[in-house]
PDB file of N, CA and C in Angstrom:
ATOM      1  N   MET H   1       0.832  -1.196  -0.023  1.00 59.00           N
ATOM      2  CA  MET H   1       0.002  -0.027  -0.026  1.00 59.00           C
ATOM      3  C   MET H   1       0.896   1.260  -0.002  1.00 59.00           C
ATOM      4  N   PRO H   2       0.686   2.154  -1.014  1.00 70.00           N
ATOM      5  CA  PRO H   2       1.557   3.342  -1.043  1.00 70.00           C
ATOM      6  C   PRO H   2       1.334   4.281   0.128  1.00 70.00           C
ATOM      7  N   SER H   3       2.343   4.949   0.549  1.00 84.00           N
ATOM      8  CA  SER H   3       2.245   5.878   1.641  1.00 84.00           C
ATOM      9  C   SER H   3       1.550   7.214   1.155  1.00 84.00           C
ATOM     10  N   LEU H   4       1.061   7.937   2.060  1.00 85.00           N
ATOM     11  CA  LEU H   4       0.317   9.128   1.808  1.00 85.00           C
ATOM     12  C   LEU H   4       1.305  10.188   1.172  1.00 85.00           C
ATOM     13  N   THR H   5       2.517  10.257   1.640  1.00 87.00           N
ATOM     14  CA  THR H   5       3.408  11.193   1.038  1.00 87.00           C
ATOM     15  C   THR H   5       3.723  10.956  -0.454  1.00 87.00           C
ATOM     16  N   LYS H   6       3.804   9.643  -0.810  1.00 85.00           N
ATOM     17  CA  LYS H   6       4.004   9.327  -2.256  1.00 85.00           C
ATOM     18  C   LYS H   6       2.813   9.760  -3.094  1.00 85.00           C
ATOM     19  N   ILE H   7       1.618   9.520  -2.539  1.00 87.00           N
ATOM     20  CA  ILE H   7       0.419   9.887  -3.246  1.00 87.00           C
ATOM     21  C   ILE H   7       0.322  11.426  -3.455  1.00 87.00           C
ATOM     22  N   VAL H   8       0.640  12.123  -2.409  1.00 86.00           N
ATOM     23  CA  VAL H   8       0.587  13.592  -2.426  1.00 86.00           C
ATOM     24  C   VAL H   8       1.645  14.092  -3.457  1.00 86.00           C
ATOM     25  N   ALA H   9       2.901  13.499  -3.411  1.00 86.00           N
ATOM     26  CA  ALA H   9       3.905  13.955  -4.337  1.00 86.00           C
ATOM     27  C   ALA H   9       3.541  13.647  -5.772  1.00 86.00           C
ATOM     28  N   ILE H  10       2.956  12.546  -6.081  1.00 85.00           N
ATOM     29  CA  ILE H  10       2.579  12.186  -7.480  1.00 85.00           C
ATOM     30  C   ILE H  10       1.452  13.142  -7.891  1.00 85.00           C
ATOM     31  N   ALA H  11       0.478  13.451  -6.973  1.00 83.00           N
ATOM     32  CA  ALA H  11      -0.578  14.377  -7.331  1.00 83.00           C
ATOM     33  C   ALA H  11      -0.035  15.793  -7.618  1.00 83.00           C
ATOM     34  N   ALA H  12       0.957  16.245  -6.800  1.00 82.00           N
ATOM     35  CA  ALA H  12       1.529  17.554  -7.007  1.00 82.00           C
ATOM     36  C   ALA H  12       2.290  17.630  -8.396  1.00 82.00           C
ATOM     37  N   VAL H  13       3.018  16.649  -8.679  1.00 81.00           N
ATOM     38  CA  VAL H  13       3.766  16.611  -9.942  1.00 81.00           C
ATOM     39  C   VAL H  13       2.785  16.576 -11.104  1.00 81.00           C
ATOM     40  N   GLY H  14       1.669  15.823 -10.948  1.00 80.00           N
ATOM     41  CA  GLY H  14       0.710  15.809 -12.063  1.00 80.00           C
ATOM     42  C   GLY H  14      -0.020  17.128 -12.150  1.00 80.00           C
ATOM     43  N   ALA H  15      -0.285  17.800 -11.029  1.00 77.00           N
ATOM     44  CA  ALA H  15      -0.953  19.069 -11.193  1.00 77.00           C
ATOM     45  C   ALA H  15      -0.083  20.168 -11.804  1.00 77.00           C
ATOM     46  N   MET H  16       1.194  20.054 -11.525  1.00 77.00           N
ATOM     47  CA  MET H  16       2.160  21.065 -12.085  1.00 77.00           C
ATOM     48  C   MET H  16       2.404  20.831 -13.525  1.00 77.00           C
ATOM     49  N   SER H  17       2.372  19.613 -13.979  1.00 76.00           N
ATOM     50  CA  SER H  17       2.677  19.371 -15.380  1.00 76.00           C
ATOM     51  C   SER H  17       1.449  19.218 -16.264  1.00 76.00           C
ATOM     52  N   ALA H  18       0.287  19.467 -15.689  1.00 70.00           N
ATOM     53  CA  ALA H  18      -0.943  19.365 -16.512  1.00 70.00           C
ATOM     54  C   ALA H  18      -1.015  20.259 -17.723  1.00 70.00           C
ATOM     55  N   ASP H  19      -0.431  21.542 -17.575  1.00 69.00           N
ATOM     56  CA  ASP H  19      -0.534  22.436 -18.618  1.00 69.00           C
ATOM     57  C   ASP H  19       0.821  22.499 -19.460  1.00 69.00           C
ATOM     58  N   ALA H  20       1.627  21.508 -19.314  1.00 69.00           N
ATOM     59  CA  ALA H  20       2.943  21.511 -19.922  1.00 69.00           C
ATOM     60  C   ALA H  20       2.869  21.399 -21.431  1.00 69.00           C
ATOM     61  N   PHE H  21       1.825  20.773 -22.006  1.00 70.00           N
ATOM     62  CA  PHE H  21       1.741  20.567 -23.426  1.00 70.00           C
ATOM     63  C   PHE H  21       0.617  21.425 -24.049  1.00 70.00           C
ATOM     64  N   VAL H  22       0.131  22.446 -23.376  1.00 71.00           N
ATOM     65  CA  VAL H  22      -0.971  23.254 -23.905  1.00 71.00           C
ATOM     66  C   VAL H  22      -0.415  24.563 -24.394  1.00 71.00           C
ATOM     67  N   ALA H  23      -0.882  24.997 -25.547  1.00 69.00           N
ATOM     68  CA  ALA H  23      -0.384  26.293 -26.089  1.00 69.00           C
ATOM     69  C   ALA H  23      -0.832  27.420 -25.162  1.00 69.00           C
ATOM     70  N   PRO H  24       0.017  28.425 -25.171  1.00 66.00           N
ATOM     71  CA  PRO H  24      -0.390  29.601 -24.237  1.00 66.00           C
ATOM     72  C   PRO H  24      -1.594  30.295 -24.845  1.00 66.00           C
ATOM     73  N   GLN H  25      -2.459  30.843 -24.044  1.00 68.00           N
ATOM     74  CA  GLN H  25      -3.695  31.487 -24.458  1.00 68.00           C
ATOM     75  C   GLN H  25      -3.518  32.932 -24.704  1.00 68.00           C
ATOM     76  N   SER H  26      -2.507  33.602 -24.089  1.00 64.00           N
ATOM     77  CA  SER H  26      -2.380  35.003 -24.285  1.00 64.00           C
ATOM     78  C   SER H  26      -1.765  35.329 -25.644  1.00 64.00           C
ATOM     79  N   ARG H  27      -2.331  36.286 -26.376  1.00 59.00           N
ATOM     80  CA  ARG H  27      -1.892  36.672 -27.679  1.00 59.00           C
ATOM     81  C   ARG H  27      -1.313  38.044 -27.658  1.00 59.00           C
ATOM     82  N   GLN H  28      -0.209  38.191 -27.025  1.00 60.00           N
ATOM     83  CA  GLN H  28       0.438  39.549 -26.872  1.00 60.00           C
ATOM     84  C   GLN H  28       1.196  39.816 -28.212  1.00 60.00           C
ATOM     85  N   ALA H  29       1.006  40.986 -28.781  1.00 59.00           N
ATOM     86  CA  ALA H  29       1.722  41.330 -29.966  1.00 59.00           C
ATOM     87  C   ALA H  29       3.075  41.815 -29.525  1.00 59.00           C
ATOM     88  N   MET H  30       4.126  41.071 -29.936  1.00 61.00           N
ATOM     89  CA  MET H  30       5.446  41.498 -29.563  1.00 61.00           C
ATOM     90  C   MET H  30       6.137  42.056 -30.864  1.00 61.00           C
ATOM     91  N   GLY H  31       6.863  43.060 -30.696  1.00 63.00           N
ATOM     92  CA  GLY H  31       7.571  43.611 -31.830  1.00 63.00           C
ATOM     93  C   GLY H  31       8.898  42.873 -31.977  1.00 63.00           C
ATOM     94  N   PRO H  32       9.704  43.212 -32.954  1.00 63.00           N
ATOM     95  CA  PRO H  32      10.928  42.498 -33.124  1.00 63.00           C
ATOM     96  C   PRO H  32      11.939  42.878 -32.016  1.00 63.00           C
ATOM     97  N   LEU H  33      12.753  41.922 -31.610  1.00 56.00           N
ATOM     98  CA  LEU H  33      13.657  42.183 -30.612  1.00 56.00           C
ATOM     99  C   LEU H  33      14.886  42.877 -31.206  1.00 56.00           C
ATOM    100  N   ARG H  34      15.349  43.910 -30.503  1.00 58.00           N
ATOM    101  CA  ARG H  34      16.421  44.698 -31.015  1.00 58.00           C
ATOM    102  C   ARG H  34      17.535  44.782 -29.951  1.00 58.00           C
ATOM    103  N   MET H  35      18.751  45.018 -30.386  1.00 56.00           N
ATOM    104  CA  MET H  35      19.843  45.240 -29.482  1.00 56.00           C
ATOM    105  C   MET H  35      19.694  46.558 -28.849  1.00 56.00           C
ATOM    106  N   ALA H  36      20.344  46.761 -27.717  1.00 53.00           N
ATOM    107  CA  ALA H  36      20.126  48.018 -27.009  1.00 53.00           C
ATOM    108  C   ALA H  36      20.887  49.218 -27.637  1.00 53.00           C
ATOM    109  N   GLU H  37      21.901  48.909 -28.401  1.00 53.00           N
ATOM    110  CA  GLU H  37      22.683  50.009 -28.991  1.00 53.00           C
ATOM    111  C   GLU H  37      22.057  50.611 -30.251  1.00 53.00           C
ATOM    112  N   GLU H  38      21.048  49.876 -30.794  1.00 50.00           N
ATOM    113  CA  GLU H  38      20.417  50.418 -31.998  1.00 50.00           C
ATOM    114  C   GLU H  38      19.596  51.657 -31.667  1.00 50.00           C
ATOM    115  N   ASP H  39      19.577  52.587 -32.549  1.00 54.00           N
ATOM    116  CA  ASP H  39      18.848  53.790 -32.323  1.00 54.00           C
ATOM    117  C   ASP H  39      17.769  53.902 -33.368  1.00 54.00           C
ATOM    118  N   ASN H  40      16.634  53.235 -33.175  1.00 52.00           N
ATOM    119  CA  ASN H  40      15.540  53.277 -34.167  1.00 52.00           C
ATOM    120  C   ASN H  40      14.334  54.119 -33.562  1.00 52.00           C
ATOM    121  N   ARG H  41      14.586  55.356 -33.551  1.00 56.00           N
ATOM    122  CA  ARG H  41      13.563  56.240 -32.999  1.00 56.00           C
ATOM    123  C   ARG H  41      12.710  56.726 -34.253  1.00 56.00           C
ATOM    124  N   PRO H  42      11.367  56.879 -33.979  1.00 55.00           N
ATOM    125  CA  PRO H  42      10.521  57.328 -35.174  1.00 55.00           C
ATOM    126  C   PRO H  42      10.997  58.776 -35.514  1.00 55.00           C
ATOM    127  N   THR H  43      10.922  58.980 -36.834  1.00 54.00           N
ATOM    128  CA  THR H  43      11.246  60.335 -37.437  1.00 54.00           C
ATOM    129  C   THR H  43       9.988  61.107 -37.436  1.00 54.00           C
ATOM    130  N   ALA H  44      10.056  62.266 -37.980  1.00 53.00           N
ATOM    131  CA  ALA H  44       8.871  63.229 -38.071  1.00 53.00           C
ATOM    132  C   ALA H  44       7.746  62.566 -38.897  1.00 53.00           C
ATOM    133  N   ALA H  45       8.075  61.773 -39.933  1.00 53.00           N
ATOM    134  CA  ALA H  45       7.078  61.153 -40.815  1.00 53.00           C
ATOM    135  C   ALA H  45       6.503  59.935 -40.126  1.00 53.00           C
ATOM    136  N   GLY H  46       7.010  59.471 -39.070  1.00 52.00           N
ATOM    137  CA  GLY H  46       6.460  58.320 -38.313  1.00 52.00           C
ATOM    138  C   GLY H  46       7.220  57.030 -38.673  1.00 52.00           C
ATOM    139  N   PHE H  47       8.206  57.088 -39.585  1.00 54.00           N
ATOM    140  CA  PHE H  47       8.977  55.884 -39.925  1.00 54.00           C
ATOM    141  C   PHE H  47      10.185  55.808 -39.053  1.00 54.00           C
ATOM    142  N   THR H  48      10.604  54.594 -38.874  1.00 55.00           N
ATOM    143  CA  THR H  48      11.880  54.427 -38.102  1.00 55.00           C
ATOM    144  C   THR H  48      13.006  54.407 -39.122  1.00 55.00           C
ATOM    145  N   ALA H  49      14.132  55.105 -38.664  1.00 58.00           N
ATOM    146  CA  ALA H  49      15.262  55.213 -39.560  1.00 58.00           C
ATOM    147  C   ALA H  49      16.186  54.050 -39.201  1.00 58.00           C
ATOM    148  N   GLU H  50      16.359  53.165 -40.123  1.00 63.00           N
ATOM    149  CA  GLU H  50      17.300  52.058 -39.962  1.00 63.00           C
ATOM    150  C   GLU H  50      18.758  52.446 -40.206  1.00 63.00           C
ATOM    151  N   ARG H  51      19.684  51.961 -39.511  1.00 70.00           N
ATOM    152  CA  ARG H  51      21.085  52.210 -39.747  1.00 70.00           C
ATOM    153  C   ARG H  51      21.517  51.310 -40.923  1.00 70.00           C
ATOM    154  N   GLY H  52      22.195  51.887 -41.900  1.00 73.00           N
ATOM    155  CA  GLY H  52      22.679  51.175 -43.054  1.00 73.00           C
ATOM    156  C   GLY H  52      21.711  51.064 -44.198  1.00 73.00           C
ATOM    157  N   VAL H  53      20.545  51.782 -44.111  1.00 77.00           N
ATOM    158  CA  VAL H  53      19.612  51.696 -45.096  1.00 77.00           C
ATOM    159  C   VAL H  53      19.130  53.172 -45.420  1.00 77.00           C
ATOM    160  N   SER H  54      19.023  53.571 -46.689  1.00 79.00           N
ATOM    161  CA  SER H  54      18.450  54.833 -47.031  1.00 79.00           C
ATOM    162  C   SER H  54      17.687  54.693 -48.314  1.00 79.00           C
ATOM    163  N   VAL H  55      16.922  55.733 -48.616  1.00 80.00           N
ATOM    164  CA  VAL H  55      16.202  55.763 -49.887  1.00 80.00           C
ATOM    165  C   VAL H  55      16.551  57.037 -50.652  1.00 80.00           C
ATOM    166  N   ASP H  56      16.915  56.887 -51.888  1.00 80.00           N
ATOM    167  CA  ASP H  56      17.376  58.133 -52.589  1.00 80.00           C
ATOM    168  C   ASP H  56      16.185  58.811 -53.213  1.00 80.00           C
ATOM    169  N   GLN H  57      16.390  59.891 -54.013  1.00 81.00           N
ATOM    170  CA  GLN H  57      15.380  60.672 -54.635  1.00 81.00           C
ATOM    171  C   GLN H  57      14.481  59.856 -55.566  1.00 81.00           C
ATOM    172  N   ASP H  58      14.977  58.891 -56.215  1.00 82.00           N
ATOM    173  CA  ASP H  58      14.225  58.060 -57.220  1.00 82.00           C
ATOM    174  C   ASP H  58      13.392  56.981 -56.472  1.00 82.00           C
ATOM    175  N   GLY H  59      13.558  56.817 -55.139  1.00 80.00           N
ATOM    176  CA  GLY H  59      12.823  55.837 -54.468  1.00 80.00           C
ATOM    177  C   GLY H  59      13.548  54.490 -54.376  1.00 80.00           C
ATOM    178  N   LYS H  60      14.781  54.460 -54.803  1.00 84.00           N
ATOM    179  CA  LYS H  60      15.588  53.225 -54.742  1.00 84.00           C
ATOM    180  C   LYS H  60      16.241  53.182 -53.350  1.00 84.00           C
ATOM    181  N   SER H  61      16.264  51.947 -52.871  1.00 81.00           N
ATOM    182  CA  SER H  61      16.798  51.761 -51.498  1.00 81.00           C
ATOM    183  C   SER H  61      18.240  51.480 -51.663  1.00 81.00           C
ATOM    184  N   ASN H  62      19.020  52.030 -50.821  1.00 81.00           N
ATOM    185  CA  ASN H  62      20.478  51.888 -50.722  1.00 81.00           C
ATOM    186  C   ASN H  62      20.793  51.178 -49.411  1.00 81.00           C
ATOM    187  N   VAL H  63      21.513  50.065 -49.520  1.00 80.00           N
ATOM    188  CA  VAL H  63      21.939  49.359 -48.242  1.00 80.00           C
ATOM    189  C   VAL H  63      23.406  49.293 -48.269  1.00 80.00           C
ATOM    190  N   TRP H  64      24.013  49.582 -47.116  1.00 80.00           N
ATOM    191  CA  TRP H  64      25.452  49.497 -47.015  1.00 80.00           C
ATOM    192  C   TRP H  64      25.827  48.844 -45.696  1.00 80.00           C
ATOM    193  N   ALA H  65      26.998  48.309 -45.668  1.00 81.00           N
ATOM    194  CA  ALA H  65      27.470  47.681 -44.370  1.00 81.00           C
ATOM    195  C   ALA H  65      27.844  48.694 -43.386  1.00 81.00           C
ATOM    196  N   ILE H  66      27.707  48.307 -42.111  1.00 79.00           N
ATOM    197  CA  ILE H  66      28.116  49.129 -40.927  1.00 79.00           C
ATOM    198  C   ILE H  66      29.220  48.305 -40.322  1.00 79.00           C
ATOM    199  N   GLU H  67      30.348  48.916 -40.205  1.00 81.00           N
ATOM    200  CA  GLU H  67      31.494  48.208 -39.564  1.00 81.00           C
ATOM    201  C   GLU H  67      31.250  48.134 -38.082  1.00 81.00           C
ATOM    202  N   PRO H  68      31.568  46.988 -37.452  1.00 81.00           N
ATOM    203  CA  PRO H  68      31.431  46.865 -36.063  1.00 81.00           C
ATOM    204  C   PRO H  68      32.409  47.729 -35.276  1.00 81.00           C
ATOM    205  N   LYS H  69      32.037  47.994 -34.102  1.00 84.00           N
ATOM    206  CA  LYS H  69      32.985  48.772 -33.226  1.00 84.00           C
ATOM    207  C   LYS H  69      34.248  47.944 -32.886  1.00 84.00           C
ATOM    208  N   MET H  70      35.383  48.583 -33.012  1.00 85.00           N
ATOM    209  CA  MET H  70      36.624  47.882 -32.833  1.00 85.00           C
ATOM    210  C   MET H  70      36.941  47.861 -31.370  1.00 85.00           C
ATOM    211  N   GLU H  71      37.462  46.796 -30.872  1.00 84.00           N
ATOM    212  CA  GLU H  71      37.941  46.732 -29.468  1.00 84.00           C
ATOM    213  C   GLU H  71      39.384  47.082 -29.404  1.00 84.00           C
ATOM    214  N   VAL H  72      39.736  47.992 -28.570  1.00 84.00           N
ATOM    215  CA  VAL H  72      41.093  48.513 -28.412  1.00 84.00           C
ATOM    216  C   VAL H  72      41.723  47.728 -27.267  1.00 84.00           C
ATOM    217  N   ASP H  73      42.858  47.171 -27.494  1.00 82.00           N
ATOM    218  CA  ASP H  73      43.571  46.439 -26.445  1.00 82.00           C
ATOM    219  C   ASP H  73      44.248  47.443 -25.479  1.00 82.00           C
ATOM    220  N   THR H  74      43.775  47.424 -24.228  1.00 86.00           N
ATOM    221  CA  THR H  74      44.280  48.404 -23.314  1.00 86.00           C
ATOM    222  C   THR H  74      45.387  47.911 -22.389  1.00 86.00           C
ATOM    223  N   LYS H  75      45.752  46.643 -22.521  1.00 87.00           N
ATOM    224  CA  LYS H  75      46.871  46.080 -21.674  1.00 87.00           C
ATOM    225  C   LYS H  75      48.199  46.464 -22.365  1.00 87.00           C
ATOM    226  N   SER H  76      49.110  46.837 -21.480  1.00 90.00           N
ATOM    227  CA  SER H  76      50.437  47.102 -21.958  1.00 90.00           C
ATOM    228  C   SER H  76      51.259  45.819 -22.195  1.00 90.00           C
ATOM    229  N   ALA H  77      52.422  45.899 -22.684  1.00 89.00           N
ATOM    230  CA  ALA H  77      53.219  44.728 -22.960  1.00 89.00           C
ATOM    231  C   ALA H  77      53.690  44.127 -21.627  1.00 89.00           C
ATOM    232  N   GLU H  78      53.853  44.995 -20.634  1.00 92.00           N
ATOM    233  CA  GLU H  78      54.361  44.534 -19.331  1.00 92.00           C
ATOM    234  C   GLU H  78      53.237  43.709 -18.703  1.00 92.00           C
ATOM    235  N   GLU H  79      51.977  44.165 -18.782  1.00 91.00           N
ATOM    236  CA  GLU H  79      50.878  43.394 -18.183  1.00 91.00           C
ATOM    237  C   GLU H  79      50.622  42.068 -18.894  1.00 91.00           C
ATOM    238  N   LYS H  80      50.887  42.030 -20.175  1.00 92.00           N
ATOM    239  CA  LYS H  80      50.696  40.800 -20.917  1.00 92.00           C
ATOM    240  C   LYS H  80      51.816  39.822 -20.513  1.00 92.00           C
ATOM    241  N   THR H  81      53.029  40.303 -20.336  1.00 94.00           N
ATOM    242  CA  THR H  81      54.160  39.495 -19.967  1.00 94.00           C
ATOM    243  C   THR H  81      53.926  38.878 -18.557  1.00 94.00           C
ATOM    244  N   THR H  82      53.438  39.718 -17.638  1.00 95.00           N
ATOM    245  CA  THR H  82      53.177  39.316 -16.304  1.00 95.00           C
ATOM    246  C   THR H  82      52.128  38.228 -16.246  1.00 95.00           C
ATOM    247  N   GLY H  83      51.069  38.421 -17.038  1.00 94.00           N
ATOM    248  CA  GLY H  83      49.989  37.371 -17.114  1.00 94.00           C
ATOM    249  C   GLY H  83      50.516  36.044 -17.646  1.00 94.00           C
ATOM    250  N   THR H  84      51.364  36.129 -18.678  1.00 95.00           N
ATOM    251  CA  THR H  84      51.907  34.852 -19.264  1.00 95.00           C
ATOM    252  C   THR H  84      52.796  34.189 -18.316  1.00 95.00           C
ATOM    253  N   LEU H  85      53.691  34.937 -17.575  1.00 97.00           N
ATOM    254  CA  LEU H  85      54.583  34.382 -16.575  1.00 97.00           C
ATOM    255  C   LEU H  85      53.806  33.734 -15.451  1.00 97.00           C
ATOM    256  N   LEU H  86      52.728  34.323 -14.998  1.00 97.00           N
ATOM    257  CA  LEU H  86      51.902  33.784 -13.961  1.00 97.00           C
ATOM    258  C   LEU H  86      51.256  32.447 -14.414  1.00 97.00           C
ATOM    259  N   ALA H  87      50.808  32.404 -15.680  1.00 97.00           N
ATOM    260  CA  ALA H  87      50.223  31.206 -16.196  1.00 97.00           C
ATOM    261  C   ALA H  87      51.215  30.033 -16.309  1.00 97.00           C
ATOM    262  N   VAL H  88      52.412  30.325 -16.765  1.00 97.00           N
ATOM    263  CA  VAL H  88      53.457  29.302 -16.836  1.00 97.00           C
ATOM    264  C   VAL H  88      53.871  28.900 -15.514  1.00 97.00           C
ATOM    265  N   GLY H  89      53.992  29.826 -14.543  1.00 97.00           N
ATOM    266  CA  GLY H  89      54.374  29.443 -13.177  1.00 97.00           C
ATOM    267  C   GLY H  89      53.334  28.589 -12.508  1.00 97.00           C
ATOM    268  N   GLY H  90      52.053  28.820 -12.746  1.00 97.00           N
ATOM    269  CA  GLY H  90      51.060  28.011 -12.199  1.00 97.00           C
ATOM    270  C   GLY H  90      51.021  26.643 -12.800  1.00 97.00           C
ATOM    271  N   LEU H  91      51.262  26.532 -14.065  1.00 98.00           N
ATOM    272  CA  LEU H  91      51.310  25.284 -14.745  1.00 98.00           C
ATOM    273  C   LEU H  91      52.555  24.488 -14.220  1.00 98.00           C
ATOM    274  N   ALA H  92      53.635  25.119 -14.008  1.00 98.00           N
ATOM    275  CA  ALA H  92      54.827  24.396 -13.470  1.00 98.00           C
ATOM    276  C   ALA H  92      54.636  23.934 -12.093  1.00 98.00           C
ATOM    277  N   ALA H  93      53.879  24.757 -11.231  1.00 98.00           N
ATOM    278  CA  ALA H  93      53.644  24.312  -9.911  1.00 98.00           C
ATOM    279  C   ALA H  93      52.663  23.162  -9.887  1.00 98.00           C
ATOM    280  N   PHE H  94      51.703  23.168 -10.730  1.00 98.00           N
ATOM    281  CA  PHE H  94      50.786  22.034 -10.810  1.00 98.00           C
ATOM    282  C   PHE H  94      51.499  20.762 -11.215  1.00 98.00           C
ATOM    283  N   ALA H  95      52.425  20.892 -12.262  1.00 98.00           N
ATOM    284  CA  ALA H  95      53.142  19.740 -12.698  1.00 98.00           C
ATOM    285  C   ALA H  95      54.021  19.186 -11.649  1.00 98.00           C
ATOM    286  N   ALA H  96      54.709  20.032 -10.845  1.00 97.00           N
ATOM    287  CA  ALA H  96      55.514  19.568  -9.779  1.00 97.00           C
ATOM    288  C   ALA H  96      54.705  18.862  -8.655  1.00 97.00           C
ATOM    289  N   LEU H  97      53.588  19.386  -8.300  1.00 97.00           N
ATOM    290  CA  LEU H  97      52.723  18.819  -7.366  1.00 97.00           C
ATOM    291  C   LEU H  97      52.191  17.448  -7.850  1.00 97.00           C
ATOM    292  N   ALA H  98      51.730  17.404  -9.128  1.00 97.00           N
ATOM    293  CA  ALA H  98      51.249  16.058  -9.674  1.00 97.00           C
ATOM    294  C   ALA H  98      52.312  15.086  -9.674  1.00 97.00           C
ATOM    295  N   ALA H  99      53.605  15.499 -10.047  1.00 96.00           N
ATOM    296  CA  ALA H  99      54.688  14.539 -10.113  1.00 96.00           C
ATOM    297  C   ALA H  99      55.016  13.967  -8.672  1.00 96.00           C
ATOM    298  N   GLY H 100      54.957  14.892  -7.709  1.00 95.00           N
ATOM    299  CA  GLY H 100      55.231  14.474  -6.348  1.00 95.00           C
ATOM    300  C   GLY H 100      54.201  13.507  -5.839  1.00 95.00           C
ATOM    301  N   VAL H 101      52.933  13.696  -6.151  1.00 95.00           N
ATOM    302  CA  VAL H 101      51.944  12.809  -5.677  1.00 95.00           C
ATOM    303  C   VAL H 101      51.933  11.490  -6.448  1.00 95.00           C
ATOM    304  N   LEU H 102      52.186  11.582  -7.770  1.00 94.00           N
ATOM    305  CA  LEU H 102      52.179  10.296  -8.528  1.00 94.00           C
ATOM    306  C   LEU H 102      53.366   9.417  -8.251  1.00 94.00           C
ATOM    307  N   THR H 103      54.541   9.999  -7.870  1.00 93.00           N
ATOM    308  CA  THR H 103      55.698   9.164  -7.569  1.00 93.00           C
ATOM    309  C   THR H 103      55.656   8.563  -6.152  1.00 93.00           C
ATOM    310  N   ASN H 104      54.778   9.095  -5.271  1.00 91.00           N
ATOM    311  CA  ASN H 104      54.627   8.554  -3.948  1.00 91.00           C
ATOM    312  C   ASN H 104      53.375   7.760  -3.738  1.00 91.00           C
ATOM    313  N   LEU H 105      52.680   7.276  -4.782  1.00 91.00           N
ATOM    314  CA  LEU H 105      51.589   6.455  -4.644  1.00 91.00           C
ATOM    315  C   LEU H 105      52.040   5.049  -4.183  1.00 91.00           C
ATOM    316  N   PRO H 106      51.229   4.362  -3.409  1.00 88.00           N
ATOM    317  CA  PRO H 106      51.623   3.049  -2.924  1.00 88.00           C
ATOM    318  C   PRO H 106      51.577   2.028  -4.091  1.00 88.00           C
ATOM    319  N   ASP H 107      52.360   0.957  -3.970  1.00 86.00           N
ATOM    320  CA  ASP H 107      52.359  -0.085  -5.013  1.00 86.00           C
ATOM    321  C   ASP H 107      51.114  -0.935  -4.901  1.00 86.00           C
ATOM    322  N   PRO H 108      50.330  -1.056  -5.970  1.00 84.00           N
ATOM    323  CA  PRO H 108      49.079  -1.800  -5.851  1.00 84.00           C
ATOM    324  C   PRO H 108      49.315  -3.338  -5.713  1.00 84.00           C
ATOM    325  N   ASN H 109      50.522  -3.782  -6.096  1.00 85.00           N
ATOM    326  CA  ASN H 109      50.768  -5.185  -5.954  1.00 85.00           C
ATOM    327  C   ASN H 109      51.144  -5.647  -4.515  1.00 85.00           C
ATOM    328  N   GLN H 110      51.292  -4.705  -3.546  1.00 80.00           N
ATOM    329  CA  GLN H 110      51.504  -4.971  -2.222  1.00 80.00           C
ATOM    330  C   GLN H 110      50.315  -5.613  -1.502  1.00 80.00           C
ATOM    331  N   PHE H 111      49.176  -5.280  -1.973  1.00 73.00           N
ATOM    332  CA  PHE H 111      47.968  -5.640  -1.214  1.00 73.00           C
ATOM    333  C   PHE H 111      47.433  -7.016  -1.605  1.00 73.00           C
TER     334      PHE H 111
END
């Protein structure tokens, strides 16, 4: 005979997963997701101005590429060298510790 806690647990799991395969009922109109840096504010005519797109006098659309922002390396050569030396030193310390532990393991044939 199943215990009361098992029955309650199974009922709780069943109640929580009852709507798992039902489509959501709310129909919220969501606009397109945009990145935070984009500046698509409505102009005086009510249209949004896209970056990289324009329309000339003849009504032809012109599309051009926008170069991404460049990342400038702010670390000096001394900071890079220090970081590299720390990484190599850490690796050497780990290798020495691992070698010390592995050479001092007991012989498995003794048991």
